[in-house]
mmCIF file with all atom_site columns, C-alpha atoms in Angstrom:
data_model
loop_
_atom_site.group_PDB
_atom_site.id
_atom_site.type_symbol
_atom_site.label_atom_id
_atom_site.label_alt_id
_atom_site.label_comp_id
_atom_site.label_asym_id
_atom_site.label_entity_id
_atom_site.label_seq_id
_atom_site.pdbx_PDB_ins_code
_atom_site.Cartn_x
_atom_site.Cartn_y
_atom_site.Cartn_z
_atom_site.occupancy
_atom_site.B_iso_or_equiv
_atom_site.pdbx_formal_charge
_atom_site.auth_seq_id
_atom_site.auth_comp_id
_atom_site.auth_asym_id
_atom_site.auth_atom_id
_atom_site.pdbx_PDB_model_num
ATOM 1  C CA . MET A 1 1  ? 48.480 36.651 83.559  1.00 0.00 ? 1  MET A CA 1
ATOM 2  C CA . ALA A 1 2  ? 46.104 35.386 81.089  1.00 0.00 ? 2  ALA A CA 1
ATOM 3  C CA . GLY A 1 3  ? 44.636 31.991 81.148  1.00 0.00 ? 3  GLY A CA 1
ATOM 4  C CA . ASN A 1 4  ? 43.427 30.233 76.923  1.00 0.00 ? 4  ASN A CA 1
ATOM 5  C CA . ASN A 1 5  ? 41.487 33.972 76.649  1.00 0.00 ? 5  ASN A CA 1
ATOM 6  C CA . SER A 1 6  ? 43.665 36.987 76.008  1.00 0.00 ? 6  SER A CA 1
ATOM 7  C CA . LYS A 1 7  ? 40.406 39.505 75.233  1.00 0.00 ? 7  LYS A CA 1
ATOM 8  C CA . LEU A 1 8  ? 38.254 39.936 79.136  1.00 0.00 ? 8  LEU A CA 1
ATOM 9  C CA . THR A 1 9  ? 35.409 39.611 77.958  1.00 0.00 ? 9  THR A CA 1
ATOM 10 C CA . ARG A 1 10 ? 32.038 38.671 79.770  1.00 0.00 ? 10 ARG A CA 1
ATOM 11 C CA . SER A 1 11 ? 31.460 34.683 79.124  1.00 0.00 ? 11 SER A CA 1
ATOM 12 C CA . GLY A 1 12 ? 28.041 33.927 77.091  1.00 0.00 ? 12 GLY A CA 1
ATOM 13 C CA . ALA A 1 13 ? 28.107 30.551 78.435  1.00 0.00 ? 13 ALA A CA 1
ATOM 14 C CA . ASP A 1 14 ? 28.887 29.868 81.801  1.00 0.00 ? 14 ASP A CA 1
ATOM 15 C CA . LYS A 1 15 ? 26.854 32.486 83.648  1.00 0.00 ? 15 LYS A CA 1
ATOM 16 C CA . VAL A 1 16 ? 24.525 33.580 85.597  1.00 0.00 ? 16 VAL A CA 1
ATOM 17 C CA . VAL A 1 17 ? 23.714 37.305 86.266  1.00 0.00 ? 17 VAL A CA 1
ATOM 18 C CA . ALA A 1 18 ? 26.116 38.731 83.867  1.00 0.00 ? 18 ALA A CA 1
ATOM 19 C CA . GLY A 1 19 ? 28.808 35.992 82.840  1.00 0.00 ? 19 GLY A CA 1
ATOM 20 C CA . VAL A 1 20 ? 31.213 38.608 84.877  1.00 0.00 ? 20 VAL A CA 1
ATOM 21 C CA . CYS A 1 21 ? 33.304 35.903 86.489  1.00 0.00 ? 21 CYS A CA 1
ATOM 22 C CA . GLY A 1 22 ? 32.771 32.763 84.101  1.00 0.00 ? 22 GLY A CA 1
ATOM 23 C CA . GLY A 1 23 ? 34.520 36.243 82.276  1.00 0.00 ? 23 GLY A CA 1
ATOM 24 C CA . LEU A 1 24 ? 37.087 35.901 84.268  1.00 0.00 ? 24 LEU A CA 1
ATOM 25 C CA . ALA A 1 25 ? 37.824 32.625 85.523  1.00 0.00 ? 25 ALA A CA 1
ATOM 26 C CA . GLU A 1 26 ? 38.196 31.756 80.876  1.00 0.00 ? 26 GLU A CA 1
ATOM 27 C CA . TRP A 1 27 ? 40.421 35.088 81.450  1.00 0.00 ? 27 TRP A CA 1
ATOM 28 C CA . LEU A 1 28 ? 42.151 33.976 83.937  1.00 0.00 ? 28 LEU A CA 1
ATOM 29 C CA . GLY A 1 29 ? 42.690 30.356 83.199  1.00 0.00 ? 29 GLY A CA 1
ATOM 30 C CA . TRP A 1 30 ? 40.754 29.331 87.014  1.00 0.00 ? 30 TRP A CA 1
ATOM 31 C CA . ASP A 1 31 ? 37.781 27.344 87.595  1.00 0.00 ? 31 ASP A CA 1
ATOM 32 C CA . VAL A 1 32 ? 34.723 29.402 87.543  1.00 0.00 ? 32 VAL A CA 1
ATOM 33 C CA . THR A 1 33 ? 32.713 28.358 90.519  1.00 0.00 ? 33 THR A CA 1
ATOM 34 C CA . LEU A 1 34 ? 36.241 29.781 92.499  1.00 0.00 ? 34 LEU A CA 1
ATOM 35 C CA . VAL A 1 35 ? 36.532 32.717 91.293  1.00 0.00 ? 35 VAL A CA 1
ATOM 36 C CA . ARG A 1 36 ? 31.997 32.387 91.833  1.00 0.00 ? 36 ARG A CA 1
ATOM 37 C CA . LEU A 1 37 ? 33.900 31.923 95.398  1.00 0.00 ? 37 LEU A CA 1
ATOM 38 C CA . ILE A 1 38 ? 35.995 34.248 95.452  1.00 0.00 ? 38 ILE A CA 1
ATOM 39 C CA . TYR A 1 39 ? 33.558 37.171 94.213  1.00 0.00 ? 39 TYR A CA 1
ATOM 40 C CA . VAL A 1 40 ? 31.679 36.296 97.119  1.00 0.00 ? 40 VAL A CA 1
ATOM 41 C CA . LEU A 1 41 ? 34.080 35.845 100.283 1.00 0.00 ? 41 LEU A CA 1
ATOM 42 C CA . ILE A 1 42 ? 35.749 39.112 99.249  1.00 0.00 ? 42 ILE A CA 1
ATOM 43 C CA . SER A 1 43 ? 31.866 41.301 98.773  1.00 0.00 ? 43 SER A CA 1
ATOM 44 C CA . ILE A 1 44 ? 31.276 39.608 102.485 1.00 0.00 ? 44 ILE A CA 1
ATOM 45 C CA . PHE A 1 45 ? 33.838 41.033 103.477 1.00 0.00 ? 45 PHE A CA 1
ATOM 46 C CA . SER A 1 46 ? 34.389 44.545 102.572 1.00 0.00 ? 46 SER A CA 1
ATOM 47 C CA . ALA A 1 47 ? 29.985 44.833 103.460 1.00 0.00 ? 47 ALA A CA 1
ATOM 48 C CA . GLY A 1 48 ? 28.654 43.712 100.132 1.00 0.00 ? 48 GLY A CA 1
ATOM 49 C CA . PHE A 1 49 ? 28.138 46.917 98.174  1.00 0.00 ? 49 PHE A CA 1
ATOM 50 C CA . PRO A 1 50 ? 30.707 48.328 96.921  1.00 0.00 ? 50 PRO A CA 1
ATOM 51 C CA . GLY A 1 51 ? 31.020 43.696 95.810  1.00 0.00 ? 51 GLY A CA 1
ATOM 52 C CA . PHE A 1 52 ? 28.330 44.718 93.756  1.00 0.00 ? 52 PHE A CA 1
ATOM 53 C CA . ILE A 1 53 ? 28.694 48.138 92.838  1.00 0.00 ? 53 ILE A CA 1
ATOM 54 C CA . VAL A 1 54 ? 31.940 46.502 90.717  1.00 0.00 ? 54 VAL A CA 1
ATOM 55 C CA . TYR A 1 55 ? 30.341 43.695 89.619  1.00 0.00 ? 55 TYR A CA 1
ATOM 56 C CA . VAL A 1 56 ? 27.675 46.509 87.870  1.00 0.00 ? 56 VAL A CA 1
ATOM 57 C CA . ILE A 1 57 ? 31.092 48.172 86.170  1.00 0.00 ? 57 ILE A CA 1
ATOM 58 C CA . LEU A 1 58 ? 32.557 44.975 85.012  1.00 0.00 ? 58 LEU A CA 1
ATOM 59 C CA . TRP A 1 59 ? 29.479 43.635 83.457  1.00 0.00 ? 59 TRP A CA 1
ATOM 60 C CA . VAL A 1 60 ? 29.352 47.604 81.254  1.00 0.00 ? 60 VAL A CA 1
ATOM 61 C CA . ILE A 1 61 ? 32.882 47.861 80.427  1.00 0.00 ? 61 ILE A CA 1
ATOM 62 C CA . MET A 1 62 ? 32.718 44.217 79.675  1.00 0.00 ? 62 MET A CA 1
ATOM 63 C CA . PRO A 1 63 ? 31.839 43.497 76.109  1.00 0.00 ? 63 PRO A CA 1
ATOM 64 C CA . ALA A 1 64 ? 30.050 40.265 75.243  1.00 0.00 ? 64 ALA A CA 1
ATOM 65 C CA . GLU A 1 65 ? 31.265 37.653 73.884  1.00 0.00 ? 65 GLU A CA 1
#
């Protein structure tokens, strides 16, 4: 299911906070705006807090590019 990049890393070039969504978008081969929109929607529908926790966990475990 991976896109162009077979290794999941945080994006160094396409980041707003930590590059998690940018890295996921590169790995999946999707547009980064779509990944960010999906993240925001999931966070809203899960009352926000679980989405924040997932982001922080990914920030910690995903290596930098």
